[in-house]
XYZ file of C-alpha atoms in Angstrom:
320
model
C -12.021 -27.789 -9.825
C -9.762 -24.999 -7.448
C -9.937 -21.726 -8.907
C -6.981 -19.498 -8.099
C -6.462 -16.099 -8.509
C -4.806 -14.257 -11.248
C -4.273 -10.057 -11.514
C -5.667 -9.285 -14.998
C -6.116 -5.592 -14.862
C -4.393 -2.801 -12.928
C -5.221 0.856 -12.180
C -3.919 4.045 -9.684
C -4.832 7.329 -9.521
C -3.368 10.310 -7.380
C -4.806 13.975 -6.664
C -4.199 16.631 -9.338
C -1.841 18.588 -6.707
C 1.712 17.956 -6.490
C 3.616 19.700 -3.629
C 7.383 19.900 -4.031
C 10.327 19.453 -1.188
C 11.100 23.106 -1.986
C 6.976 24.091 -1.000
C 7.195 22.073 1.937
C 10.123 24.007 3.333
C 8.559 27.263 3.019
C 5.740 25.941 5.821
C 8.473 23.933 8.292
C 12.178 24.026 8.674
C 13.096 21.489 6.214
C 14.746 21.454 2.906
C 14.925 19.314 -0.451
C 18.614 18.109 0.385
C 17.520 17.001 3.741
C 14.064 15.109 2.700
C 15.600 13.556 -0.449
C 19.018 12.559 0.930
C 17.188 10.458 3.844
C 14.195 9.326 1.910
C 14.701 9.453 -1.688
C 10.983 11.774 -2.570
C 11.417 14.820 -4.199
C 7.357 15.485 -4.525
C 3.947 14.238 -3.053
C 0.331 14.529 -4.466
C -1.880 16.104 -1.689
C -5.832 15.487 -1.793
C -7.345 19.317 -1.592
C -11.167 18.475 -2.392
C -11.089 14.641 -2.314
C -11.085 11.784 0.448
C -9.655 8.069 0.925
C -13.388 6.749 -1.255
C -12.855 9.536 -4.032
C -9.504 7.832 -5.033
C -10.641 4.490 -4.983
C -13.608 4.726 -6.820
C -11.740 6.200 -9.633
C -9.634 3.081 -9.953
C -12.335 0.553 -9.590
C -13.963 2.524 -12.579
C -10.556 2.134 -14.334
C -10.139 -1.318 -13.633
C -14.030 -2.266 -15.422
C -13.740 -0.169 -17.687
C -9.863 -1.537 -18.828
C -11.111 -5.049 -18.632
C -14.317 -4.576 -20.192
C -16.247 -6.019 -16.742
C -19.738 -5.039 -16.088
C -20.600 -3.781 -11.883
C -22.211 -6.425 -11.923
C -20.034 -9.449 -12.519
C -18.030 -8.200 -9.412
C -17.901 -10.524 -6.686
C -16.286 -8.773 -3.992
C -14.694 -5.598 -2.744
C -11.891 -4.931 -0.436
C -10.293 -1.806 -0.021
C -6.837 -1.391 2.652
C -6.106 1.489 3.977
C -5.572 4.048 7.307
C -7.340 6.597 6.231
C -11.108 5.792 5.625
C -13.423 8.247 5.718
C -15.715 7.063 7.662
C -15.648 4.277 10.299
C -18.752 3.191 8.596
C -19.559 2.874 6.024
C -16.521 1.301 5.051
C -14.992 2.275 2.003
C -15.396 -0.683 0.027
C -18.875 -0.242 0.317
C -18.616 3.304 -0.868
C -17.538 1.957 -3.915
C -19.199 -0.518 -4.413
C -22.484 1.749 -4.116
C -20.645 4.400 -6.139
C -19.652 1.833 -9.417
C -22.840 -0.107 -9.203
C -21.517 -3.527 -8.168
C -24.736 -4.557 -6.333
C -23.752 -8.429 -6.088
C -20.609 -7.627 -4.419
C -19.795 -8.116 -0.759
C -17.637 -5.334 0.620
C -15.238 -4.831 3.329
C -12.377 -2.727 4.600
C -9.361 -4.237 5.468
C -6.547 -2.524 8.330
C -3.329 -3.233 8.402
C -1.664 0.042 7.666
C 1.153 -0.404 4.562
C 0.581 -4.338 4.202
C -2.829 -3.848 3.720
C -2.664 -4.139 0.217
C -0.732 -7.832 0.752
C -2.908 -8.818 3.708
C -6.075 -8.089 0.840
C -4.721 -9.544 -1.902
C -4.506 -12.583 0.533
C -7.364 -12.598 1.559
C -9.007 -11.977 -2.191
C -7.008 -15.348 -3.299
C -8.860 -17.295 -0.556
C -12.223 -15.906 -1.463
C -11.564 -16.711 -5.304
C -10.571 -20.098 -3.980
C -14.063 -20.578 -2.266
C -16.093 -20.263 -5.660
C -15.656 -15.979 -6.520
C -14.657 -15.485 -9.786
C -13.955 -11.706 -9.594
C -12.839 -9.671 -6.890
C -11.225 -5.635 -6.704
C -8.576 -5.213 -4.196
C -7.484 -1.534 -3.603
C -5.049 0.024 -1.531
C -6.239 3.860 -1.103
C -4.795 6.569 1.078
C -5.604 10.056 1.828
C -2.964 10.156 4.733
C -2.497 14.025 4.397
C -5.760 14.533 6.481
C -4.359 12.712 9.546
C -0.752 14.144 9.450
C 0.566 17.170 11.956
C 1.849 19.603 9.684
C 4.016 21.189 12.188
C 6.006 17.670 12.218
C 8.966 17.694 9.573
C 9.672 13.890 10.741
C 6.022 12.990 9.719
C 4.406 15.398 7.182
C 7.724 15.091 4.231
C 7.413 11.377 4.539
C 3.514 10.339 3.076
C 1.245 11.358 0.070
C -2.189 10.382 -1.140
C -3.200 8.074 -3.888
C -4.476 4.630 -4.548
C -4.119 1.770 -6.804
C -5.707 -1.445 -7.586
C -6.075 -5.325 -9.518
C -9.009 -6.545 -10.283
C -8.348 -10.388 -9.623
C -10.085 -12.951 -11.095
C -10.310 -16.576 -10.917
C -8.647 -19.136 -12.880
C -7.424 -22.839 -13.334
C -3.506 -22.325 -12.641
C -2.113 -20.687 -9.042
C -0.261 -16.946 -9.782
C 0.252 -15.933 -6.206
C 2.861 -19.465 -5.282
C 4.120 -18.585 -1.734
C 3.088 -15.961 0.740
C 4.423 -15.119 4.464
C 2.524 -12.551 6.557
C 3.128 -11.426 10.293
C 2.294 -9.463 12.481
C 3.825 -8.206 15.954
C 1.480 -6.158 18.167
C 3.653 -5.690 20.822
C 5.735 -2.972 18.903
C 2.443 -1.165 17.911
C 3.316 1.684 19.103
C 5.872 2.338 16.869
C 3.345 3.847 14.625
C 0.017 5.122 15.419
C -2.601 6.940 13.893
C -6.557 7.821 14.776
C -6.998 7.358 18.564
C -10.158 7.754 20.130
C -10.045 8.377 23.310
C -13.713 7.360 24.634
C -15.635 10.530 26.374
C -18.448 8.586 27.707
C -20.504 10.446 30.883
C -19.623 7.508 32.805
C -16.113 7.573 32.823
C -12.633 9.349 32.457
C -10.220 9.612 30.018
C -6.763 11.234 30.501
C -4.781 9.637 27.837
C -3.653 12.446 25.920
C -2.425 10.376 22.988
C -2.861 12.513 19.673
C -4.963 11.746 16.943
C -2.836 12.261 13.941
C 0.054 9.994 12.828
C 3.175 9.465 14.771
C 6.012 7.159 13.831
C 9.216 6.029 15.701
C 11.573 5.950 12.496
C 14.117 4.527 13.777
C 12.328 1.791 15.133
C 10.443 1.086 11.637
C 13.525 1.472 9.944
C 15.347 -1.191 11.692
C 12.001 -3.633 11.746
C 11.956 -3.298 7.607
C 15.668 -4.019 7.309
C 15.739 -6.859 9.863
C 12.056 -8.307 10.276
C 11.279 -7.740 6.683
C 14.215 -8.801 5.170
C 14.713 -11.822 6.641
C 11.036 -12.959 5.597
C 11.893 -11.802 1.909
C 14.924 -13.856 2.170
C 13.091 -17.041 3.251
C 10.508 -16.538 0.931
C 12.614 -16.384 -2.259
C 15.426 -18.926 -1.198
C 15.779 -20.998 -4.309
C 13.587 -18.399 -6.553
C 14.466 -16.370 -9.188
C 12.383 -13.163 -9.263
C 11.907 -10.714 -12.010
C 11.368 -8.056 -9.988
C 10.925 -6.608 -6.543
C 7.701 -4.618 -5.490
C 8.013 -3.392 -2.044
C 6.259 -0.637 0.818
C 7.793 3.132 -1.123
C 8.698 3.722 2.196
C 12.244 5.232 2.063
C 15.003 4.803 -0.995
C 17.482 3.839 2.277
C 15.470 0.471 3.251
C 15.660 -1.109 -0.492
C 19.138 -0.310 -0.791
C 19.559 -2.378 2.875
C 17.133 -5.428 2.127
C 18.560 -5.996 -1.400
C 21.943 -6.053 0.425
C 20.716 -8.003 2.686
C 18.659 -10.702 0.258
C 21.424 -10.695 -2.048
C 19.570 -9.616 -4.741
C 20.886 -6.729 -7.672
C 19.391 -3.323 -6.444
C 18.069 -2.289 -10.226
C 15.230 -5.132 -9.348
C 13.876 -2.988 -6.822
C 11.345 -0.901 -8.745
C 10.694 2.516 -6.879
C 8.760 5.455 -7.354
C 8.560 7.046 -3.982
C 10.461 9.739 -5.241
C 7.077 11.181 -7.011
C 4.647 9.960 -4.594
C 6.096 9.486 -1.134
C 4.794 7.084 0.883
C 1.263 6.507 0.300
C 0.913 3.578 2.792
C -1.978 0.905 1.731
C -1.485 2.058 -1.938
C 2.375 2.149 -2.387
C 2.766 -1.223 -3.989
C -0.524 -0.708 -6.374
C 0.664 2.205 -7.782
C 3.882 0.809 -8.428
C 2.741 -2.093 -10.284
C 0.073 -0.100 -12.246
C 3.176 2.287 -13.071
C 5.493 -0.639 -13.853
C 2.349 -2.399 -16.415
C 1.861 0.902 -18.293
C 5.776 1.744 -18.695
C 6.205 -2.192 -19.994
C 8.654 -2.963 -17.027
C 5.865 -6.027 -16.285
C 3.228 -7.681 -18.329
C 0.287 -8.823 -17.175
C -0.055 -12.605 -18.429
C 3.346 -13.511 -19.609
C 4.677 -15.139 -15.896
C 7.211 -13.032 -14.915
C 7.520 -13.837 -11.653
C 7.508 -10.579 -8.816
C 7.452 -10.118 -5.308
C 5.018 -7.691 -3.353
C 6.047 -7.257 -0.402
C 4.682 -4.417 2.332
C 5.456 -3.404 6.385
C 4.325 -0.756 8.037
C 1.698 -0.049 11.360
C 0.635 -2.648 13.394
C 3.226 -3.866 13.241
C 2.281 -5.508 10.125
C 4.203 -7.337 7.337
C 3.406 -9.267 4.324
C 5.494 -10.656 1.347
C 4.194 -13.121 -1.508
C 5.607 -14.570 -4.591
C 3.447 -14.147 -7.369
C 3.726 -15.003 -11.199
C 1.755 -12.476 -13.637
């Protein structure tokens, strides 16, 4: 018999420290009007003694210990994000040593703010293969790669992460799914170069390390690319709700215009956390389960749906 894969528990967590508009414009020239009327965040929660496997492992513990799962019925791991703290270990497998899942395989996944579609993907095809339990977690610390001296950059992102745990079962929950991907606009948003110093060779790239972003050009991909696979996706669907990349306020209002759809489906909460990349769209549906805006297990039927880096983007329909 298939086994499928169904979300059963959900979990987030963000660092304790929440810095405003108003603190940000005492270190750059910026201002609350100017952040909120293009993006729609008022705050951010900044990491100040915690990395990207910190925040993770606090929602796989919340995610065993809200289902009542032992470590070791845990199957798999996969963790998306930008920001790991390591190359290697990944970590997944930070976690995984950290909660005590010692039959799990583990893996990071990259593909910058679809990661957390690309891995719930990918955990649905894993369940299909014989897994019965998986944890897929999007988890960001992005505030360690950002130039603080860059007011288009450093008002836009936060730190946080959120999770499922995803388990198998006899009926299909995630029904359609469209991912792409488009390397050849890459550029548009970078993060993390390495620029390779071996004795043997030169290197005069001068390409930064920290985060850069084109906005206009990733605004315009997420209202045309983005939209247009949304609209495909859901022709002849009728969706509860609408869980996209907290990116900016500006690009829901635009794709729901441009899917036809009635903006108050668009859940948001970028306006607390910012953009927190990988683990924008966990968050929001942990936040949307414990406010009783979804239920886990009574089929209302959502769309996650996430673009960012890469260029990556990822949309599926799934029922809860």
């Amino acid at each position: 018999m298939t086994n499928f894969g169904q979300i059963t528990a959900t979990a987030s967590y963000v660092p304790e420290k929440v810095v405003s508009n108003d603190q940000l414009a005492e270190i750059m020239d910026t201002s609350d009007e100017w952040i909120y009327s293009r993006t729609g965040i008022k705050t951010r929660h900044i990491a100040t003694d915690e990395n990207t496997s910190d925040l993770c492992i606090k929602v796989a513990n919340q995610l065993l210990e809200k289902s009542h799962t032992s470590p070791e019925e845990i199957d798999f791991i996969i963790v998306a994000t930008m920001s790991p703290d390591y190359n290697s270990p990944s970590v997944a497998c930070m976690v995984q040593g950290a909660v005590g899942a010692s039959r799990a395989f583990a893996f990071d996944l990259s593909a910058a703010c679809a990661g957390f579609v690309y891995a719930l993907s990918m955990g649905e095809k894993i369940i299909r293969t014989g897994a019965k339990k998986g944890l897929i977690i999007g988890g960001e610390v992005l505030s360690k790669v950002l130039d603080w001296e860059d007011r288009t950059t450093a008002v836009l992102f936060g730190d946080g992460a959120g999770g499922v745990l995803l388990e198998a079962s006899d009926q299909p929950h995630i029904l359609k799914e469209s991912l792409h991907a488009d390397g050849t606009r890459g550029m548009s948003l970078t993060s993390g170069y390495k620029e390779n110093k071996n004795p043997y060779g030169h290197s005069t790239t001068g390409q930064t390390t920290c985060l850069t972003m084109a906005g206009r050009d990733i605004f315009d991909f997420a209202t045309r690319d983005v939209a247009a696979a949304i609209a495909e996706l859901i022709e002849g669907e009728t969706i509860d709700y609408f869980l996209l990349h907290q990116a900016n306020s500006r690009i829901l209002d635009k794709i729901a215009r441009k899917v036809k759809a009635p903006r108050e489906k668009f859940l948001q909460n970028m306006d607390k956390y910012g953009n927190t990349s990988g683990a924008t769209i966990p968050i929001l549906l942990d936040e949307s389960v414990a406010d009783g805006t979804l239920t886990l297990g009574n089929n209302q039927k959502v769309i996650l749906s996430g673009f960012g880096g890469g260029l990556t983007w990822g949309s599926m329909i799934i029922t809860l």
